[in-house]
Tab-separated table of C-alpha atoms in Angstrom:
chain	number	residue	atom	x	y	z
A	1165	MET	CA	135.627	143.725	151.224
A	1166	SER	CA	134.177	145.431	148.177
A	1167	ASP	CA	133.567	142.030	146.589
A	1168	TYR	CA	131.322	141.088	149.477
A	1169	SER	CA	129.275	144.261	149.164
A	1170	VAL	CA	128.846	143.686	145.422
A	1171	ILE	CA	127.659	140.126	146.002
A	1172	GLN	CA	125.365	141.283	148.805
A	1173	SER	CA	123.758	143.931	146.604
A	1174	LEU	CA	123.280	141.363	143.821
A	1175	HIS	CA	121.674	138.981	146.294
A	1176	LYS	CA	119.277	141.641	147.574
A	1177	SER	CA	118.277	142.674	144.046
A	1178	ALA	CA	117.633	139.116	142.822
A	1179	PRO	CA	113.989	138.016	142.455
A	1180	ALA	CA	112.531	135.660	145.037
A	1181	PHE	CA	112.466	131.951	144.268
A	1182	SER	CA	109.193	130.654	142.860
A	1183	PRO	CA	108.668	126.894	142.448
A	1184	TYR	CA	107.552	125.328	139.164
A	1185	ALA	CA	104.751	123.350	140.812
A	1186	PRO	CA	102.396	125.066	143.266
A	1187	VAL	CA	103.098	124.088	146.867
A	1188	GLY	CA	99.467	123.070	147.395
A	1189	LEU	CA	99.789	120.499	144.606
A	1190	LEU	CA	102.783	118.696	146.160
A	1191	PRO	CA	100.868	116.214	148.391
A	1192	TYR	CA	98.786	115.048	145.443
A	1193	LEU	CA	101.840	114.848	143.205
A	1194	ALA	CA	103.653	112.796	145.864
A	1195	PHE	CA	100.664	110.460	146.184
A	1196	VAL	CA	100.495	109.870	142.426
A	1197	LEU	CA	104.229	109.338	142.032
A	1198	LEU	CA	104.555	107.008	145.018
A	1199	GLY	CA	101.390	105.175	143.999
A	1200	GLY	CA	102.910	104.614	140.566
A	1201	THR	CA	106.035	103.280	142.236
A	1202	PHE	CA	104.079	100.703	144.222
A	1203	VAL	CA	102.022	99.691	141.177
A	1204	LEU	CA	105.179	99.147	139.143
A	1205	ALA	CA	106.781	97.227	142.026
A	1206	PHE	CA	103.739	94.950	142.109
A	1207	TYR	CA	103.958	94.565	138.330
A	1208	ILE	CA	107.619	93.541	138.572
A	1209	SER	CA	106.801	90.960	141.235
A	1210	THR	CA	104.144	89.352	139.022
A	1211	LEU	CA	106.296	89.064	135.878
A	1212	PRO	CA	106.978	85.489	134.832
A	1213	LYS	CA	110.492	84.244	135.456
A	1214	ASN	CA	111.145	83.689	131.736
A	1215	ALA	CA	110.616	87.366	130.961
A	1216	ILE	CA	113.363	89.276	129.215
A	1217	PRO	CA	115.593	90.868	131.895
A	1218	ILE	CA	115.868	94.158	129.965
A	1219	HIS	CA	112.095	94.652	130.230
A	1220	GLU	CA	112.244	94.154	133.977
A	1221	THR	CA	115.206	96.542	134.216
A	1222	LEU	CA	113.366	99.300	132.335
A	1223	VAL	CA	110.309	98.954	134.557
A	1224	ALA	CA	112.533	99.024	137.648
A	1225	LEU	CA	114.291	102.185	136.425
A	1226	LEU	CA	110.951	103.899	135.870
A	1227	ALA	CA	109.737	102.831	139.316
A	1228	SER	CA	112.953	104.095	140.874
A	1229	ALA	CA	112.643	107.494	139.179
A	1230	LEU	CA	108.996	107.815	140.227
A	1231	GLY	CA	109.921	106.855	143.781
A	1232	GLY	CA	112.747	109.363	143.938
A	1233	PHE	CA	110.646	112.264	142.711
A	1234	GLY	CA	107.755	111.118	144.899
A	1235	VAL	CA	109.882	111.177	148.043
A	1236	VAL	CA	111.195	114.656	147.201
A	1237	ALA	CA	107.629	115.885	146.606
A	1238	LEU	CA	106.504	114.300	149.877
A	1239	PHE	CA	109.339	115.914	151.848
A	1240	ASN	CA	108.649	119.295	150.260
A	1241	SER	CA	104.921	119.028	151.006
A	1242	VAL	CA	105.611	118.690	154.742
A	1243	GLY	CA	108.103	121.561	154.786
A	1244	VAL	CA	111.446	119.778	154.451
A	1245	TYR	CA	112.757	121.517	151.355
A	1246	VAL	CA	115.445	119.340	149.795
């Protein structure tokens, strides 16, 4: 039981969490990231069919990363902290 009290005292003495990006900036960050995702998706759809597949793969990876961070920022901006 003493282990629990030690952990509890450490938890109470720890500083509060503070996010890297201000919470008020999250909707704008989500809009920019998701907008970039849709722009890159449109760019991929307009590439000629004889394009090098590695170029298309790199653009798709960037769009996927932007989309992932954009969805997390969007969820956090509405109060669903993931």
